[in-house]
PDB file of C-alpha atoms and ligand atoms in Angstrom:
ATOM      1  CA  UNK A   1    -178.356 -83.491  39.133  1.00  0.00           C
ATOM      2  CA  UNK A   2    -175.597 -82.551  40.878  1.00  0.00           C
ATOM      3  CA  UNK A   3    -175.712 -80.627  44.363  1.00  0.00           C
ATOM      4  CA  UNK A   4    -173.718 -77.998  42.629  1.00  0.00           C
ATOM      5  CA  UNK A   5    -176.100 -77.934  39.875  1.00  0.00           C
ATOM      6  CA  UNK A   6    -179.470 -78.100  41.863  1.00  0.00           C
ATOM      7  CA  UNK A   7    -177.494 -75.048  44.164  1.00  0.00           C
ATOM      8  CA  UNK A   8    -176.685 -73.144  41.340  1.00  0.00           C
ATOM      9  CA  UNK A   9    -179.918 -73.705  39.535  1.00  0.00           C
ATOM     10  CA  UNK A  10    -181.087 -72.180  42.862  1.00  0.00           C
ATOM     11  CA  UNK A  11    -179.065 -69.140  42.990  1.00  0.00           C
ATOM     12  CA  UNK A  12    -180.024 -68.107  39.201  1.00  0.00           C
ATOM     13  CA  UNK A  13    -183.491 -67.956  40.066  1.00  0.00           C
ATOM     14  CA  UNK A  14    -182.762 -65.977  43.438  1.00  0.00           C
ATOM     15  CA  UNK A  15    -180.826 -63.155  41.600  1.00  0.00           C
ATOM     16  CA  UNK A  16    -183.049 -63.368  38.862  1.00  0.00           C
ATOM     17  CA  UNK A  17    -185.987 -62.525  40.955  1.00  0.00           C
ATOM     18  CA  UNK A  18    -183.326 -60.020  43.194  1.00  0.00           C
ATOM     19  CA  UNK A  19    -182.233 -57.909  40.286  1.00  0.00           C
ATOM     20  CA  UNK A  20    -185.846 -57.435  39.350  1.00  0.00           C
ATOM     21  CA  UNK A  21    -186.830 -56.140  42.961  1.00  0.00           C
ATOM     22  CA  UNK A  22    -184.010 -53.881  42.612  1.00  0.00           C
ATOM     23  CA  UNK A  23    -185.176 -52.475  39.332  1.00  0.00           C
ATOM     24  CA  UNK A  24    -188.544 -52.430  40.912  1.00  0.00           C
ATOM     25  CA  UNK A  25    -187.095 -50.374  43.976  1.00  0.00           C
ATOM     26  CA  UNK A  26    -185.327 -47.972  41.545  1.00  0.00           C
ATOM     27  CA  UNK A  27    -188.435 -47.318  39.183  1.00  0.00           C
ATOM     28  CA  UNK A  28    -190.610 -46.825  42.440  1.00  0.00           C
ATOM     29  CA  UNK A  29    -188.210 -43.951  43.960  1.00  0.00           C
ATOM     30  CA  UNK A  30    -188.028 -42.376  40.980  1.00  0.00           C
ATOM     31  CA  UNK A  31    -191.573 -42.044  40.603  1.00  0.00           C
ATOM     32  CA  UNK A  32    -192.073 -41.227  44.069  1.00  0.00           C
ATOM     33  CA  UNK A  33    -189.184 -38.400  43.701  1.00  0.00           C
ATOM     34  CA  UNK A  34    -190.429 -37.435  40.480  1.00  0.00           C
ATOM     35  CA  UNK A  35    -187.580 -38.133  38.419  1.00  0.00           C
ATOM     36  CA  UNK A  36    -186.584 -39.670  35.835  1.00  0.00           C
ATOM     37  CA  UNK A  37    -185.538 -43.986  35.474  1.00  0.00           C
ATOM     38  CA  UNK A  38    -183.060 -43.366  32.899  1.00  0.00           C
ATOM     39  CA  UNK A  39    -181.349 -40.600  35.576  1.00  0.00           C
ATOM     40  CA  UNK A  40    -180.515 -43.550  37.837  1.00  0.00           C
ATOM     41  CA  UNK A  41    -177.666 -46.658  37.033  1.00  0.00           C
ATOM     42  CA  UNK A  42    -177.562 -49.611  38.468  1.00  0.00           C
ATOM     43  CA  UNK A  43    -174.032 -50.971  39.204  1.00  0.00           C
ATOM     44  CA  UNK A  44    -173.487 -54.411  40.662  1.00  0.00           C
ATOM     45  CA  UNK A  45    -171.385 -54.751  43.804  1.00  0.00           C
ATOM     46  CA  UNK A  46    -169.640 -57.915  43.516  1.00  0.00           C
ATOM     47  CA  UNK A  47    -166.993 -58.285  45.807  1.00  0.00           C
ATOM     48  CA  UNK A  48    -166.696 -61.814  46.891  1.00  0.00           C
ATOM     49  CA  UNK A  49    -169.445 -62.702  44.545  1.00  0.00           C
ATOM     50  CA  UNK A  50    -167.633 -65.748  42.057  1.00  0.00           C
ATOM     51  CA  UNK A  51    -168.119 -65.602  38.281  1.00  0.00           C
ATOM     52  CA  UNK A  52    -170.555 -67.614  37.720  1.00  0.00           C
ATOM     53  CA  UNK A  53    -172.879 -65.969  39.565  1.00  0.00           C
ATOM     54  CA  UNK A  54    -171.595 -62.614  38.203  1.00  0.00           C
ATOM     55  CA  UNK A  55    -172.477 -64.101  34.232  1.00  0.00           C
ATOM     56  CA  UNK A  56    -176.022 -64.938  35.708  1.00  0.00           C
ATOM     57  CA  UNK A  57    -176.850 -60.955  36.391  1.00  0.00           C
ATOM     58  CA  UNK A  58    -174.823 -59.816  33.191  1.00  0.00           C
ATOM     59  CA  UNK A  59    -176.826 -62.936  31.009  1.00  0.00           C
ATOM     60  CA  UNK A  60    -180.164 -61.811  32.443  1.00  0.00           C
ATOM     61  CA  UNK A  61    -179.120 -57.506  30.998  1.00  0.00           C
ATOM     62  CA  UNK A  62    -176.737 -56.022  33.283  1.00  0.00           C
ATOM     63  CA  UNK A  63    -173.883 -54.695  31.995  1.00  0.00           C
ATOM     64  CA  UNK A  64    -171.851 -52.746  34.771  1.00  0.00           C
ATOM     65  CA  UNK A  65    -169.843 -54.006  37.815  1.00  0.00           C
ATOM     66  CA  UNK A  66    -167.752 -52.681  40.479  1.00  0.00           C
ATOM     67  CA  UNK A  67    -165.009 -54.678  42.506  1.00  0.00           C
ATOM     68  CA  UNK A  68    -163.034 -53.219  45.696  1.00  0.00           C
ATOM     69  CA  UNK A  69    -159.898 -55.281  45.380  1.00  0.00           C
ATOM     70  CA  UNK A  70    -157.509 -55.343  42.732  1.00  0.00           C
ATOM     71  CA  UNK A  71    -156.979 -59.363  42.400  1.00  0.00           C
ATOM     72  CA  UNK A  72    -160.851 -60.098  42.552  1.00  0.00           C
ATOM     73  CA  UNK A  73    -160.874 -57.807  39.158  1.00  0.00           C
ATOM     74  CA  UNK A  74    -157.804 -60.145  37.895  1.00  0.00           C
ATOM     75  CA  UNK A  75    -159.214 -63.440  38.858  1.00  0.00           C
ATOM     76  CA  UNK A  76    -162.550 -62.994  37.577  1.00  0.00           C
ATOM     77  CA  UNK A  77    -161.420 -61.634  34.448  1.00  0.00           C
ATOM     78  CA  UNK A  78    -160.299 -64.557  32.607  1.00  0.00           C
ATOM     79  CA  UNK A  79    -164.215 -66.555  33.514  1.00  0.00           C
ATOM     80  CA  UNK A  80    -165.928 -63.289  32.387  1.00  0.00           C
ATOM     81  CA  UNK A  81    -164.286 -62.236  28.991  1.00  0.00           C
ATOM     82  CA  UNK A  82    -166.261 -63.386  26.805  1.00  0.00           C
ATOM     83  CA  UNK A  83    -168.911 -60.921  27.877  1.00  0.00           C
ATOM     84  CA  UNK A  84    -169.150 -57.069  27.531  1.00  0.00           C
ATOM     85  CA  UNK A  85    -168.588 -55.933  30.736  1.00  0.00           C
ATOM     86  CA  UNK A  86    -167.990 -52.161  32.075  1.00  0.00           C
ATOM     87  CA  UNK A  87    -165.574 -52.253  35.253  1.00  0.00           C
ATOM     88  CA  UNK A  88    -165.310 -49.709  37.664  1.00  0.00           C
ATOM     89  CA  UNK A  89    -163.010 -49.840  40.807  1.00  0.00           C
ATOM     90  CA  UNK A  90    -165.205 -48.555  43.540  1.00  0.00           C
ATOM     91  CA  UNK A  91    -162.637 -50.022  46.619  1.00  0.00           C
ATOM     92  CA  UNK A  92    -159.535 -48.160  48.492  1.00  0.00           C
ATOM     93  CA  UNK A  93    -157.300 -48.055  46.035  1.00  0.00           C
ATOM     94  CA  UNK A  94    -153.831 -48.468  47.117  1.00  0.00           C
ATOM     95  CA  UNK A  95    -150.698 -46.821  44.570  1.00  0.00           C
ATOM     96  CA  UNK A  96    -148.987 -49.942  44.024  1.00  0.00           C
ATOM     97  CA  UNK A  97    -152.201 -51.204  42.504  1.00  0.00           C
ATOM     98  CA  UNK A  98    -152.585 -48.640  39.850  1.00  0.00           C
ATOM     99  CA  UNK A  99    -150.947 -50.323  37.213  1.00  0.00           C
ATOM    100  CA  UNK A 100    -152.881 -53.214  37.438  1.00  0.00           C
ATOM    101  CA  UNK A 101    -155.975 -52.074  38.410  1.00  0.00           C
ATOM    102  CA  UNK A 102    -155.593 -49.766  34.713  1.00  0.00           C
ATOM    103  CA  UNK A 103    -156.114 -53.028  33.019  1.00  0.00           C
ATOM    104  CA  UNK A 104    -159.282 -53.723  33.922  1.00  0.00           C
ATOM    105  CA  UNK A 105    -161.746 -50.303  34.798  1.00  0.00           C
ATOM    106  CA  UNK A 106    -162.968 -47.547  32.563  1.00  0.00           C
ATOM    107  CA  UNK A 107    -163.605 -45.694  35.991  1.00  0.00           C
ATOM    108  CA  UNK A 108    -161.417 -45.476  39.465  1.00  0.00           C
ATOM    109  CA  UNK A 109    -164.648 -44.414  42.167  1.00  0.00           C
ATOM    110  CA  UNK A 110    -162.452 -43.761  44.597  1.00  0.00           C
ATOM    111  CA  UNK A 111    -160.172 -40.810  43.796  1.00  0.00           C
ATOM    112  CA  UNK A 112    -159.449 -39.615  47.132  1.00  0.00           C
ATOM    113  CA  UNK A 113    -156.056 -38.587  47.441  1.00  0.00           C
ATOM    114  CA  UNK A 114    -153.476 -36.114  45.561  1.00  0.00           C
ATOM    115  CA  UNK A 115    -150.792 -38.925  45.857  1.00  0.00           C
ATOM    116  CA  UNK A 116    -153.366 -41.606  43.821  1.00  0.00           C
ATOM    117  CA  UNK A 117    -154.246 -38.713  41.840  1.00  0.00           C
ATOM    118  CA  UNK A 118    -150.239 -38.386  40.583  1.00  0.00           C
ATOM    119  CA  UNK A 119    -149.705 -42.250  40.488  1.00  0.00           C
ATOM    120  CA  UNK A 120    -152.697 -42.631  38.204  1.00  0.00           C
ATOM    121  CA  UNK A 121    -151.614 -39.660  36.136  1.00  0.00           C
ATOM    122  CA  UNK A 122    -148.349 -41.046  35.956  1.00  0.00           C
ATOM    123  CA  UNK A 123    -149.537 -44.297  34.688  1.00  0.00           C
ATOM    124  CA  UNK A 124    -151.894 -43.001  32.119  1.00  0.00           C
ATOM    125  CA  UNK A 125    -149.253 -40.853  30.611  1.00  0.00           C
ATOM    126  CA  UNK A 126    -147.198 -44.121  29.940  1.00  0.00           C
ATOM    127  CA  UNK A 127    -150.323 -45.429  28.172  1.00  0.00           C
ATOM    128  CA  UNK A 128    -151.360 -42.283  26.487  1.00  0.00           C
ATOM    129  CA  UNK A 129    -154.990 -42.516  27.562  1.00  0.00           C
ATOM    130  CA  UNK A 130    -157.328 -40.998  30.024  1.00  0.00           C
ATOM    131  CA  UNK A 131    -160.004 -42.535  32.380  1.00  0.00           C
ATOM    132  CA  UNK A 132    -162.929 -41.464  34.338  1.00  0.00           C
ATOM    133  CA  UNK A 133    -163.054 -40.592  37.945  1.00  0.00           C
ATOM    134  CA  UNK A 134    -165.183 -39.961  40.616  1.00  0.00           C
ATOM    135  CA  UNK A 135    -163.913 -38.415  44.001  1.00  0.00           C
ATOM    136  CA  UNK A 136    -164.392 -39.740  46.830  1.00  0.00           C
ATOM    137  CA  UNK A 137    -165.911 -37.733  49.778  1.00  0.00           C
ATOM    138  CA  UNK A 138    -166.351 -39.184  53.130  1.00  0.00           C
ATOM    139  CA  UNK A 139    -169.955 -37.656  54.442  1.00  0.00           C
ATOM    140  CA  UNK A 140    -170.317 -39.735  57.239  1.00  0.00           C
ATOM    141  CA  UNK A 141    -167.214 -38.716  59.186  1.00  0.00           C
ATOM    142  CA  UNK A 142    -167.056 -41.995  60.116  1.00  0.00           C
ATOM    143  CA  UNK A 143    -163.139 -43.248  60.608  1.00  0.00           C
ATOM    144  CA  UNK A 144    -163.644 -46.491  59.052  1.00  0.00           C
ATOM    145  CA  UNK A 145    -164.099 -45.056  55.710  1.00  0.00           C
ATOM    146  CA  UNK A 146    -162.204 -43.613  53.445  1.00  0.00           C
ATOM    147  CA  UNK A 147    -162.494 -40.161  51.229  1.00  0.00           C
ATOM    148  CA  UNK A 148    -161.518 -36.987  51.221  1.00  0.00           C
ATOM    149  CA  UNK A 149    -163.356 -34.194  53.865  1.00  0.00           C
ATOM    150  CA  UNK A 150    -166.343 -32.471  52.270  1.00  0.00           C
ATOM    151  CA  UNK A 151    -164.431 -29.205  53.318  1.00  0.00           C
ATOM    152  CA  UNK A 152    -161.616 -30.120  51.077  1.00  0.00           C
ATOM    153  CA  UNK A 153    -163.571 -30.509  48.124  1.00  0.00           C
ATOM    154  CA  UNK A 154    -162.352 -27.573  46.741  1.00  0.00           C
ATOM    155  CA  UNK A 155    -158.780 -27.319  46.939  1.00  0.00           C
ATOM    156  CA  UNK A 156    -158.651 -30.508  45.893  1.00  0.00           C
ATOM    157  CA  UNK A 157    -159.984 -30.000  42.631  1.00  0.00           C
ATOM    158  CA  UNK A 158    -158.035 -26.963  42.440  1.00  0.00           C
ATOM    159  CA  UNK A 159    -154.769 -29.681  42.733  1.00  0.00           C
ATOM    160  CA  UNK A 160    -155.790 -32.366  40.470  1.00  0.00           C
ATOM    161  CA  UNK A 161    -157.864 -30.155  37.480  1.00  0.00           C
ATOM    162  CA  UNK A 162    -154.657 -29.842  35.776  1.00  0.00           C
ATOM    163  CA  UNK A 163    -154.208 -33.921  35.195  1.00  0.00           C
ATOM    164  CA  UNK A 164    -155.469 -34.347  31.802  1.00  0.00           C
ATOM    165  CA  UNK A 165    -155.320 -37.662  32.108  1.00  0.00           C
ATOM    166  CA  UNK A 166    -158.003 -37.834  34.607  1.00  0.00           C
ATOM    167  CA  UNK A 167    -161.747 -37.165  33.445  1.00  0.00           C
ATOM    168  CA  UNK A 168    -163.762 -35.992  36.839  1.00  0.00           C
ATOM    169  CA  UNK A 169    -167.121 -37.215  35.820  1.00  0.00           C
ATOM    170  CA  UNK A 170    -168.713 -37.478  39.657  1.00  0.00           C
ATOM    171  CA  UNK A 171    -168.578 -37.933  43.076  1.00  0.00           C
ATOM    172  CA  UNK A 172    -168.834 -41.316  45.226  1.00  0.00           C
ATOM    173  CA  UNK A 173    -169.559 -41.629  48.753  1.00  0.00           C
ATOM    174  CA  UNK A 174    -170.635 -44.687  51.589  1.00  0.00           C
ATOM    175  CA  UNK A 175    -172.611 -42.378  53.263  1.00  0.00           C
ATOM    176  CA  UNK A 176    -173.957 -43.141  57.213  1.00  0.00           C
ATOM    177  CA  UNK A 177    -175.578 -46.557  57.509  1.00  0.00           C
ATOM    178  CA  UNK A 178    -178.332 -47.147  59.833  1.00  0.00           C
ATOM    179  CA  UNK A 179    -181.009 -48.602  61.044  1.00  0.00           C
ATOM    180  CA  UNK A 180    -183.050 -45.695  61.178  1.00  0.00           C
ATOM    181  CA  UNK A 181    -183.504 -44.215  58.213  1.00  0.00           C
ATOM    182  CA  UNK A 182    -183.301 -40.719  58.753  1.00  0.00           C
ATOM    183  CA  UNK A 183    -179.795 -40.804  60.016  1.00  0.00           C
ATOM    184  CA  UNK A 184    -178.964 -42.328  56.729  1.00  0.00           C
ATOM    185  CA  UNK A 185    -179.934 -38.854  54.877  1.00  0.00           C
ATOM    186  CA  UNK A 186    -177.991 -36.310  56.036  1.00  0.00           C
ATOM    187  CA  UNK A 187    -174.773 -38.253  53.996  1.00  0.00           C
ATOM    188  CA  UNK A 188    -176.459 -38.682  51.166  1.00  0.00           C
ATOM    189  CA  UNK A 189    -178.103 -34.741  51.039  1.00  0.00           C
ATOM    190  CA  UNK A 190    -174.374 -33.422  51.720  1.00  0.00           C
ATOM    191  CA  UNK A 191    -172.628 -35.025  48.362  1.00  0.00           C
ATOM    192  CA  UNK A 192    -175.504 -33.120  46.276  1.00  0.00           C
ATOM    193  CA  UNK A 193    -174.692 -30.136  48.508  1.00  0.00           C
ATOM    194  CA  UNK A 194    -170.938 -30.709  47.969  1.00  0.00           C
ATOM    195  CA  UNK A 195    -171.910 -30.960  44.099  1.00  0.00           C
ATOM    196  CA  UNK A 196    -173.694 -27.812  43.931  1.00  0.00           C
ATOM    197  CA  UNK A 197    -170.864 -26.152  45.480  1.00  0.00           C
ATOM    198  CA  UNK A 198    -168.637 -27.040  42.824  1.00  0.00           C
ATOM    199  CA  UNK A 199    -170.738 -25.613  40.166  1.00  0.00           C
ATOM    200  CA  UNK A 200    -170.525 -22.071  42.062  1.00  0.00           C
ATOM    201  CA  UNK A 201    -167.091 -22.049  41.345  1.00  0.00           C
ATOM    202  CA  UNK A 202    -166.315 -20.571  37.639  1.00  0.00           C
ATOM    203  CA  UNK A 203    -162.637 -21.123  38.281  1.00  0.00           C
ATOM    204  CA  UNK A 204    -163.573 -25.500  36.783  1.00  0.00           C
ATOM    205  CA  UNK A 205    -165.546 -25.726  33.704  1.00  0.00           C
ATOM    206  CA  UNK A 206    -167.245 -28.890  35.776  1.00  0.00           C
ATOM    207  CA  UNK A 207    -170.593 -29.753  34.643  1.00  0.00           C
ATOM    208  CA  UNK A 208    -173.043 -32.591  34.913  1.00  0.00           C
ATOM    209  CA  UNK A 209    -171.176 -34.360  37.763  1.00  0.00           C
ATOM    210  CA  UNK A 210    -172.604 -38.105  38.555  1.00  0.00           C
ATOM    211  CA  UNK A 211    -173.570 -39.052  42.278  1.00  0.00           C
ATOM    212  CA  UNK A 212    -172.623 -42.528  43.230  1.00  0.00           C
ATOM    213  CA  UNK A 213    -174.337 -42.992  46.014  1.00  0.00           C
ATOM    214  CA  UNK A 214    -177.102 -45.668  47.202  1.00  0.00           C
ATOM    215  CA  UNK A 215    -176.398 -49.218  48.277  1.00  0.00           C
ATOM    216  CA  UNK A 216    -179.259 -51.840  49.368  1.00  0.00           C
ATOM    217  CA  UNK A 217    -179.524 -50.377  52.402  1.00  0.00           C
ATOM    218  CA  UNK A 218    -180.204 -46.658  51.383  1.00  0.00           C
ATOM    219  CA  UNK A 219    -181.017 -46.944  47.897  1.00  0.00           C
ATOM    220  CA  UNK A 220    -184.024 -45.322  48.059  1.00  0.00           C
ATOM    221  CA  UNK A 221    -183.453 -42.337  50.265  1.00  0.00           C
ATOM    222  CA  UNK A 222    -180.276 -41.967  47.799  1.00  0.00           C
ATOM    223  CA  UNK A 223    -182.301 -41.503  44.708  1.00  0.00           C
ATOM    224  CA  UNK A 224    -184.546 -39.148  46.737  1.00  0.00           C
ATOM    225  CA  UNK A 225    -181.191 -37.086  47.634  1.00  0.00           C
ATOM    226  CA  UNK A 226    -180.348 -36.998  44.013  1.00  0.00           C
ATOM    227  CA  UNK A 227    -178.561 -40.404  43.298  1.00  0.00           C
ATOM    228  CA  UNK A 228    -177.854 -40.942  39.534  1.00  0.00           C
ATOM    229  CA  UNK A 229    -175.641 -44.662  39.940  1.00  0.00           C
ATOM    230  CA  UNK A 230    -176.658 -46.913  42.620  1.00  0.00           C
ATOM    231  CA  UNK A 231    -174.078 -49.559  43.772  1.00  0.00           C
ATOM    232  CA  UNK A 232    -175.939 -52.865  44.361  1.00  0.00           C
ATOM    233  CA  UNK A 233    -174.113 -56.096  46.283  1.00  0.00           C
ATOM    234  CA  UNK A 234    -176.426 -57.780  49.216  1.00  0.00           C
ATOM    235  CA  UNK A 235    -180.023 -57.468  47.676  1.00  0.00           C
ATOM    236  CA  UNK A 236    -178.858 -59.367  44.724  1.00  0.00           C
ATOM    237  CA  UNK A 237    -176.644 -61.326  45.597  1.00  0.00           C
ATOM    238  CA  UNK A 238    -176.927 -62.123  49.383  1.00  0.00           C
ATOM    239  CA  UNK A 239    -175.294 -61.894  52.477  1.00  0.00           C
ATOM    240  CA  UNK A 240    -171.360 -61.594  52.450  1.00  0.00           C
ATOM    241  CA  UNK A 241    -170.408 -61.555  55.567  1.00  0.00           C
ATOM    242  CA  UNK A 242    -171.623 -62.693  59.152  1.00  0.00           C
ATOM    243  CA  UNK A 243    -169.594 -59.906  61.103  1.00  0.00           C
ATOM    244  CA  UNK A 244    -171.069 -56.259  62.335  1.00  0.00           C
ATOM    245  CA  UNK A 245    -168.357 -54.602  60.740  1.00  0.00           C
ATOM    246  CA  UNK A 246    -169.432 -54.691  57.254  1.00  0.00           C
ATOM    247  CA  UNK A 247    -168.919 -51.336  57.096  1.00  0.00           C
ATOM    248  CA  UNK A 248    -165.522 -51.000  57.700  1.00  0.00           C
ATOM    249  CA  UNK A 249    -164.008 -50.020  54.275  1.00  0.00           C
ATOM    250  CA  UNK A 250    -160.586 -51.227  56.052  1.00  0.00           C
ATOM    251  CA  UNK A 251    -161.814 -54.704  55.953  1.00  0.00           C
ATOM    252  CA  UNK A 252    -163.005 -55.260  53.277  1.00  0.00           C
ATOM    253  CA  UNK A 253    -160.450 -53.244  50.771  1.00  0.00           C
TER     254      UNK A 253
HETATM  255  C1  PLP B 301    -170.035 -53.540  48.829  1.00  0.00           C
HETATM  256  C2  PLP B 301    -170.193 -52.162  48.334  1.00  0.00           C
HETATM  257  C3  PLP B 301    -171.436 -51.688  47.908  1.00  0.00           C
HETATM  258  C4  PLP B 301    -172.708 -52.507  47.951  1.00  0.00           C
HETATM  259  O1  PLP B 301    -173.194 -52.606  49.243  1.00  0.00           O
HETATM  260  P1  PLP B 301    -174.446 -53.564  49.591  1.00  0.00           P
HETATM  261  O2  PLP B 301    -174.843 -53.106  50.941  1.00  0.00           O
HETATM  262  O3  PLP B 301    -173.946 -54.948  49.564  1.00  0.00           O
HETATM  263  O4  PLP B 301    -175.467 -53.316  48.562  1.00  0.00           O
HETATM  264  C5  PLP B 301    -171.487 -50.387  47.432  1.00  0.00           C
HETATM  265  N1  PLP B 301    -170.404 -49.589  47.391  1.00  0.00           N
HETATM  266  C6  PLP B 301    -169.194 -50.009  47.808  1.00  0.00           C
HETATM  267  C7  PLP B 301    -168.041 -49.082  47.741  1.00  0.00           C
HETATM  268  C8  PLP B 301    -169.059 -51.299  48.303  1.00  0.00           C
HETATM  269  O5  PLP B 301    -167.869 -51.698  48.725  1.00  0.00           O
END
């Protein structure tokens, strides 16, 4: 064989074996939170992560992937299409990418600003459809990420309830990664907070609002907060970068 084969031969097991711990972790902090498995979806992370290696998770049940860049969805594409594949863009989405990014994603994670908000709608008027959303709320007040202020949450509904083109099925954050995980918690407790808020107001018929929230690093303390879609890269598919600065959503959007 091949190094490439014997490598790849290799990797399949790995993620195999990874995406089973993961369901593993899931199933375990539901139980220990007392709720329920089918409350909680697994979305893969793939940024940087090449098709191949994507068709080994989807070929072994997954069906739902997020990208962060535009022209990883585009490039991937063509390798993947002969599988059924949900897409959702869970990167910083910039406006000149709205067209494109359209072609791909049932869902656009990272609503966070009334200008995307008006480019999307704009788009999807043109195309007479609608798509999902979920805003984007930065809980960790960190600069290096994006979203909008948990104190804006509601006039920012307010300003983009009246797209009808836009379906607000949840809210997405990165919340506070650490080391210790008890600083990791109070991000993840403030987007159910931020949730519950909404549903105080009668003036948006919102109801049953998704959390995305929960990467490898948190996943568990995110179901505990109330997590109902986990977004999965490193513990399946390994290391992507050497740097501190993972973290930084300006590097890697
Ligand atoms: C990369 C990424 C993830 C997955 O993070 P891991 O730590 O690799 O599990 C989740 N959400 C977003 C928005 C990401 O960019």
């Amino acid at each position: 064989m091949s190094h490439y084969a014997v490598n790849f031969a290799c990797m399949k097991e790995k993620i195999i074996s990874n995406l089973r711990q993961v369901h593993q972790r899931i199933e375990d902090a539901c139980k220990m939170s007392g709720r329920q498995r089918s409350d909680v979806t697994l979305l893969l992370a793939v940024k940087t992560v090449t098709p191949d290696l994507i068709r080994i998770a989807i070929e072994a049940g997954e069906n739902l992937i997020g990208e962060n860049k535009v022209q990883e969805f585009s490039a991937k594409h063509a390798a993947l299409k002969d599988l059924t594949i949900e897409r959702h863009f869970i990167g910083h989405l910039q406006t000149n990418k709205v067209k494109e990014v359209l072609k791909y994603v049932t869902c656009i994670q990272s609503l966070d600003r009334l200008g995307l908000a008006q480019e999307l709608d704009r788009q999807l008027q043109k195309e007479n459809r609608s798509i999902d959303v979920f805003i984007q709320i930065n809980t960790s007040f960190e600069e290096s990420k994006f979203g909008i202020t948990p104190d804006q949450i509601l006039p920012f509904i307010e300003q983009i309830k009246k797209y009808e083109t836009l379906k607000i099925k949840g809210l997405m954050t990165i919340g506070l990664l650490d080391v210790e995980k008890e600083k990791m918690r109070p991000s993840l407790t403030l987007l159910r907070e931020i949730r519950d808020l909404i549903y105080t107001q009668k003036n948006n018929n919102l109801k049953d609002l998704k959390l995305s929230m929960g990467m490898s690093q948190d996943l568990e303390l995110a179901i505990e907060e109330g997590s109902n879609m986990v977004r999965i890269g490193t513990s399946i598919f390994g290391n992507r970068f050497l740097g501190k600065e993972i973290w930084n959503e300006n590097l890697i959007s």
